[in-house]
Coordinates of C-alpha atoms in Angstrom, one line a residue:
M393 CA 26.7 8.2 12.9
V394 CA 24.4 6.2 10.6
D395 CA 23.4 7.4 7.1
Y396 CA 19.6 7.3 7.8
L397 CA 17.1 7.2 10.6
V398 CA 13.8 5.8 9.4
A399 CA 10.6 6.5 11.4
G400 CA 7.9 4.0 10.6
L401 CA 7.9 0.4 9.5
G402 CA 4.8 -0.1 7.3
L403 CA 5.2 -0.8 3.6
A404 CA 6.8 2.6 3.1
G405 CA 9.4 2.1 5.8
I406 CA 10.2 -1.5 4.9
S407 CA 10.6 -0.6 1.3
F408 CA 12.9 2.3 2.0
C409 CA 15.0 0.2 4.5
E410 CA 15.3 -2.5 1.9
T411 CA 16.5 0.0 -0.7
L412 CA 19.1 1.3 1.8
E413 CA 20.4 -2.2 2.3
Q414 CA 20.6 -2.9 -1.4
E415 CA 22.7 0.3 -1.7
G416 CA 24.9 -0.5 1.3
K417 CA 23.7 2.4 3.5
S418 CA 23.6 2.2 7.3
F419 CA 20.3 2.9 9.1
M420 CA 18.3 2.7 12.3
V421 CA 14.5 2.4 12.6
V422 CA 12.0 3.8 15.2
S423 CA 8.5 2.2 15.0
D424 CA 5.8 1.5 17.6
Q425 CA 3.3 -0.4 15.3
S426 CA 0.6 2.1 16.0
Q427 CA -0.4 2.4 12.3
K428 CA -2.3 -0.6 11.1
A429 CA -2.9 0.1 7.4
S430 CA -0.1 -2.1 6.1
T431 CA -0.9 -4.9 8.6
V432 CA -4.5 -5.2 7.6
A433 CA -4.1 -4.4 3.9
G434 CA -5.4 -6.7 1.3
G435 CA -1.9 -6.6 -0.3
L436 CA -3.2 -6.5 -3.9
Y437 CA -1.1 -5.4 -6.7
N438 CA -3.3 -4.6 -9.6
P439 CA -2.4 -2.1 -12.3
V440 CA -5.9 -1.4 -13.5
S441 CA -8.6 0.7 -11.9
L442 CA -11.6 -1.7 -12.1
K443 CA -14.3 0.8 -11.7
R444 CA -13.7 2.8 -14.8
F445 CA -11.0 0.6 -16.4
N446 CA -8.1 3.1 -16.3
L447 CA -4.4 2.5 -16.0
S448 CA -3.2 3.2 -12.5
W449 CA -0.6 6.0 -12.0
K450 CA 2.9 4.9 -13.1
A451 CA 1.7 1.3 -13.2
H452 CA 4.2 0.0 -15.7
E453 CA 7.1 1.6 -13.9
Q454 CA 5.9 0.0 -10.6
L455 CA 5.4 -3.4 -12.1
A456 CA 8.9 -3.4 -13.5
L457 CA 10.3 -3.3 -10.0
L458 CA 7.8 -5.4 -8.1
P459 CA 8.7 -9.0 -8.8
Q460 CA 12.4 -8.7 -8.1
F461 CA 11.8 -6.5 -5.0
Y462 CA 9.5 -9.0 -3.3
A463 CA 11.5 -12.0 -4.4
G464 CA 14.5 -10.4 -2.6
L465 CA 12.5 -10.0 0.5
E466 CA 11.3 -13.6 0.4
E467 CA 14.9 -14.9 0.1
K468 CA 16.0 -12.6 3.0
L469 CA 13.2 -13.6 5.3
G470 CA 12.8 -17.2 4.3
V471 CA 9.0 -17.0 3.7
Q472 CA 6.6 -16.8 0.8
L473 CA 5.2 -13.3 0.4
D474 CA 4.2 -12.9 -3.2
Y475 CA 1.2 -14.9 -4.6
P476 CA 0.7 -14.2 -8.3
L477 CA -3.1 -14.6 -8.9
S478 CA -5.3 -13.5 -11.7
V479 CA -7.9 -10.8 -10.9
L480 CA -11.3 -11.6 -12.5
R481 CA -13.6 -8.6 -12.9
R482 CA -17.2 -9.8 -12.6
F483 CA -19.4 -8.2 -15.2
T484 CA -23.0 -7.3 -14.4
S485 CA -24.2 -6.5 -17.9
I486 CA -23.3 -6.6 -21.6
K487 CA -22.6 -2.9 -21.3
E488 CA -19.8 -3.6 -18.9
Q489 CA -18.4 -6.2 -21.2
N490 CA -18.3 -3.7 -24.0
Q491 CA -16.7 -1.1 -21.8
W492 CA -14.0 -3.6 -20.9
F493 CA -13.2 -4.3 -24.6
E494 CA -13.1 -0.6 -25.4
A495 CA -10.7 0.1 -22.5
S496 CA -8.4 -2.7 -23.5
D497 CA -7.5 -0.6 -26.6
K498 CA -6.3 2.3 -24.5
P499 CA -2.5 3.1 -24.5
G500 CA -0.8 1.0 -21.9
L501 CA -3.8 -1.2 -21.1
E502 CA -3.5 -3.7 -23.9
P503 CA -0.8 -5.9 -22.2
L504 CA -2.8 -5.8 -18.9
M505 CA -6.4 -6.6 -19.9
S506 CA -7.2 -9.9 -21.6
T507 CA -9.7 -9.7 -24.4
T508 CA -10.9 -13.2 -23.9
L509 CA -14.0 -13.5 -21.7
I510 CA -13.7 -15.9 -18.9
S511 CA -16.9 -18.0 -18.3
N512 CA -17.8 -18.7 -14.7
I513 CA -17.6 -22.4 -13.8
N514 CA -18.0 -22.0 -10.0
P515 CA -21.5 -22.8 -8.8
A516 CA -20.8 -20.9 -5.6
I517 CA -20.6 -17.6 -7.5
E518 CA -23.3 -15.9 -9.7
A519 CA -21.6 -14.4 -12.7
K520 CA -23.8 -15.0 -15.8
Y521 CA -22.1 -12.2 -17.8
S522 CA -18.6 -13.8 -17.3
Y523 CA -15.4 -12.1 -16.3
G524 CA -12.6 -10.0 -17.7
E525 CA -9.1 -11.0 -16.6
V526 CA -6.5 -8.5 -15.5
L527 CA -2.9 -9.7 -16.1
R528 CA 0.2 -9.3 -13.9
T529 CA -1.7 -9.2 -10.7
G530 CA -1.5 -10.9 -7.3
R531 CA -1.2 -10.3 -3.6
V532 CA 1.6 -9.8 -1.1
D533 CA 1.2 -11.1 2.5
T534 CA 1.8 -7.7 4.1
K535 CA 1.2 -8.9 7.7
L536 CA 3.8 -11.6 7.3
L537 CA 6.1 -9.2 5.7
Q538 CA 5.9 -6.8 8.6
I539 CA 6.4 -9.5 11.2
G540 CA 9.3 -11.0 9.3
Y541 CA 11.1 -7.6 8.6
R542 CA 10.6 -6.4 12.2
N543 CA 12.2 -9.6 13.5
Y544 CA 15.0 -9.2 11.0
L545 CA 15.8 -5.7 12.2
L546 CA 15.4 -6.7 15.9
D547 CA 17.9 -9.5 15.4
R548 CA 20.5 -7.0 14.1
N549 CA 19.7 -4.3 16.7
L550 CA 18.5 -1.9 14.0
L551 CA 15.0 -1.3 15.5
R552 CA 13.8 0.7 18.5
N553 CA 10.3 -0.4 19.4
E554 CA 8.9 3.0 20.5
S555 CA 6.8 6.0 19.4
F556 CA 8.8 8.7 17.7
D557 CA 9.3 11.5 20.2
F558 CA 9.5 14.8 18.2
N559 CA 10.7 16.6 21.3
S560 CA 13.9 14.5 21.2
L561 CA 14.8 15.6 17.7
A562 CA 17.6 18.1 17.3
F563 CA 19.4 19.5 14.2
G564 CA 23.1 19.8 13.5
E565 CA 24.8 21.5 10.6
D566 CA 24.9 18.3 8.5
H567 CA 23.0 15.8 10.6
I568 CA 20.0 15.2 12.9
L569 CA 20.3 13.9 16.4
Y570 CA 17.5 11.8 17.9
K571 CA 18.2 10.8 21.5
N572 CA 21.6 9.1 21.1
I573 CA 21.2 8.3 17.3
K574 CA 23.1 10.6 15.0
A575 CA 22.1 10.4 11.3
R576 CA 22.7 12.3 8.1
Y577 CA 19.1 12.1 7.1
L578 CA 15.7 11.3 8.7
V579 CA 12.9 9.8 6.6
F580 CA 9.4 9.9 8.0
A581 CA 7.3 6.9 6.8
L582 CA 4.6 7.1 9.5
G583 CA 1.5 6.6 7.4
Y584 CA -1.6 8.3 8.9
G585 CA 0.7 9.2 11.8
L586 CA 1.7 12.1 9.7
K587 CA -1.1 14.0 11.4
Q588 CA 1.0 14.1 14.6
N589 CA 4.2 15.2 12.8
P590 CA 4.8 18.9 13.4
Y591 CA 7.2 19.1 10.4
F592 CA 4.8 17.7 7.8
N593 CA 1.3 17.9 9.2
C594 CA 0.5 20.9 7.0
L595 CA 0.3 18.5 4.1
P596 CA -3.2 17.4 2.9
L597 CA -3.2 13.8 4.1
N598 CA -6.9 12.9 4.4
G599 CA -6.9 9.3 5.6
S600 CA -9.7 6.8 4.8
K601 CA -10.7 3.9 7.0
G602 CA -10.7 0.5 5.4
E603 CA -12.4 -2.5 6.9
Y604 CA -12.1 -6.2 5.7
L605 CA -13.9 -9.4 6.7
M606 CA -12.2 -12.7 6.8
I607 CA -14.6 -15.5 5.9
K608 CA -14.3 -19.3 5.9
A609 CA -16.2 -20.9 3.0
P610 CA -15.2 -24.6 2.3
D611 CA -17.7 -24.8 -0.6
L612 CA -16.4 -21.8 -2.4
K613 CA -13.2 -23.4 -3.8
E614 CA -12.2 -20.3 -5.7
T615 CA -8.5 -19.8 -6.7
H616 CA -8.8 -16.4 -8.4
I617 CA -9.2 -13.0 -7.0
I618 CA -12.8 -11.9 -7.8
K619 CA -13.6 -8.2 -8.1
S620 CA -17.3 -7.4 -8.0
S621 CA -18.8 -4.8 -5.6
V622 CA -16.1 -6.0 -3.3
F623 CA -12.8 -7.9 -3.7
L624 CA -12.9 -11.6 -2.7
I625 CA -9.2 -12.7 -2.2
P626 CA -8.2 -16.3 -1.5
Q627 CA -5.9 -16.7 1.6
G628 CA -5.6 -20.5 1.6
N629 CA -7.3 -23.1 3.8
H630 CA -10.8 -22.1 2.6
V631 CA -10.3 -18.6 4.0
Y632 CA -11.0 -15.5 2.0
R633 CA -10.6 -11.8 2.5
V634 CA -13.6 -9.6 1.6
G635 CA -13.3 -5.8 1.2
A636 CA -12.9 -3.1 1.5
T637 CA -14.8 -0.2 2.8
Y638 CA -13.8 3.5 2.4
K639 CA -14.9 5.8 5.2
R640 CA -13.4 9.3 5.7
E641 CA -15.0 10.4 8.9
D642 CA -14.1 7.5 11.3
K643 CA -10.3 7.7 12.1
T644 CA -10.1 4.8 14.5
N645 CA -8.7 1.3 14.0
E646 CA -11.7 -0.3 15.5
P647 CA -14.0 -2.6 13.4
T648 CA -17.6 -1.5 13.2
P649 CA -20.9 -3.4 12.8
E650 CA -21.9 -1.0 10.0
A651 CA -18.9 -2.0 7.9
R652 CA -19.6 -5.7 8.4
E653 CA -23.2 -5.2 7.4
E654 CA -22.1 -3.3 4.2
L655 CA -19.5 -5.9 3.2
E656 CA -21.8 -8.9 3.8
A657 CA -24.6 -7.3 1.8
K658 CA -22.2 -6.8 -1.2
L659 CA -20.8 -10.3 -0.8
R660 CA -24.2 -11.9 -0.8
S661 CA -25.1 -10.2 -4.1
F662 CA -22.9 -12.7 -5.9
L663 CA -21.8 -15.4 -3.4
K664 CA -24.2 -18.4 -3.4
C665 CA -22.6 -20.7 -0.7
D666 CA -22.6 -20.7 3.0
Y667 CA -19.7 -18.9 4.8
E668 CA -18.6 -18.0 8.3
V669 CA -17.1 -14.6 9.3
V670 CA -14.0 -15.5 11.3
D671 CA -12.4 -12.0 11.7
Q672 CA -12.9 -8.3 10.9
L673 CA -10.0 -5.9 10.4
A674 CA -9.7 -2.2 10.2
G675 CA -7.0 0.4 9.5
I676 CA -6.5 4.0 8.3
R677 CA -5.0 4.3 4.8
P678 CA -2.8 7.4 4.2
T679 CA -4.7 8.9 1.3
T680 CA -4.4 12.3 -0.4
G681 CA -6.9 14.4 -2.3
D682 CA -5.1 14.1 -5.6
R683 CA -4.4 10.4 -5.1
R684 CA -0.7 10.8 -5.4
P685 CA 2.0 10.0 -2.8
L686 CA 3.7 12.6 -0.6
V687 CA 7.4 12.3 -1.1
G688 CA 10.3 14.7 -0.8
Q689 CA 12.4 17.1 1.2
H690 CA 11.3 19.5 3.9
P691 CA 11.8 23.0 2.4
H692 CA 13.3 24.5 5.7
H693 CA 15.0 21.4 7.2
P694 CA 17.1 19.8 4.5
S695 CA 17.8 16.7 6.6
L696 CA 14.1 15.8 6.8
Y697 CA 12.3 13.7 4.2
L698 CA 8.9 12.3 3.8
L699 CA 7.7 9.0 2.2
N700 CA 3.9 8.7 2.6
G701 CA 0.4 8.9 1.0
F702 CA 0.3 5.5 -0.8
G703 CA -3.4 5.0 -0.2
S704 CA -4.7 1.6 -1.1
R705 CA -1.9 0.8 -3.6
G706 CA 1.0 0.6 -1.2
V707 CA 2.3 -2.8 -2.4
M708 CA 2.9 -1.4 -5.9
I709 CA 3.9 2.1 -5.1
A710 CA 6.3 1.5 -2.1
P711 CA 9.2 0.0 -4.0
Y712 CA 8.9 2.6 -6.8
A713 CA 8.6 5.6 -4.5
S714 CA 11.4 4.4 -2.2
K715 CA 13.8 4.0 -5.1
A716 CA 12.8 7.5 -6.4
L717 CA 13.4 9.1 -3.0
Y718 CA 16.7 7.4 -2.5
N719 CA 17.9 8.6 -6.0
Y720 CA 16.6 12.1 -5.1
I721 CA 18.7 12.2 -1.9
E722 CA 21.8 10.4 -3.0
N723 CA 22.0 11.1 -6.8
Q724 CA 20.2 14.4 -7.1
E725 CA 17.6 12.8 -9.5
E726 CA 14.4 14.8 -9.7
L727 CA 11.3 13.2 -8.2
P728 CA 8.2 12.7 -10.4
A729 CA 6.4 16.0 -10.1
E730 CA 3.1 14.4 -9.3
M731 CA 4.4 13.0 -6.0
D732 CA 6.9 15.6 -5.0
I733 CA 5.7 17.6 -2.0
K734 CA 7.0 20.7 -3.7
R735 CA 3.5 20.9 -5.2
F736 CA 2.3 21.9 -1.7
R737 CA 5.3 24.2 -0.8
K738 CA 3.1 27.2 0.1
R739 CA 1.5 25.2 2.9
F740 CA 4.8 25.2 4.8
G741 CA 4.9 29.0 5.0
K742 CA 7.8 30.5 6.9
F743 CA 7.8 27.7 9.4

């Protein structure tokens, strides 16, 4: 018998597995790579909402864990994953500049928002009102992380590359049995796949489709992450990620011409050099109505747990939520109420 069976290997699943390894717990993983959100994600970690200049939920607690967590993964997998990069918020008016300075005085935001305006020196970008700089930001290569971690588990026979079969799940007095795997606990980290999970699909996971463009622009020569009407994220070798869209109706992982048109129109509003679109990516983010994760224990099956609902901030939230869930299970520490699925307990009914 292993301590844990983990279903799903996106940012949530990887972060929980890594937490288990750090704590010396045994585990197996089942994952079929059907959910694409973590693979195509921009991978940004940014503690400030750049629309209204608000502090993100639990941002300081998440930032406290982030550097060491991803450094440990880099050492384990032998690749670079974390790229610390400044985020420059492009201002479109003096009014936005003033709003930035007002926000920088808010509790918790002072150490994260520079009060020195950054003048634009890049002729390939139009930014006559300068930039505001967000501190302690960067990007994680989530695609490389998934590939590397999947191979790490395969090499150790800890991963079954298959869809989770709910009909093969049985419950014992103090364990679950999945096919021939016996585990004390089962943690579902299936992202938008929650919709097919009969134990947790009563929860309000909405899902929003996000699409990105990958462009090649040799004349751009930008080393910062630029936030305007879209994010412009350097990837190296003159390649930049542009995004993202937010669509609630379309639940497919297929790129669309409409999204490309929308992203290019926003990009051209400030980019003044030639570029070539070299790829287009799409995935369904696991989002919730209250913009808080879905984490906790099933009220009627105490061996079942959920780790989900990270939305577009998975890189920051995943290590924090994984540690919180582990401490909840093993050390009986209460989960932050905002993300505990107990807030939706009535939805489970009698089951």
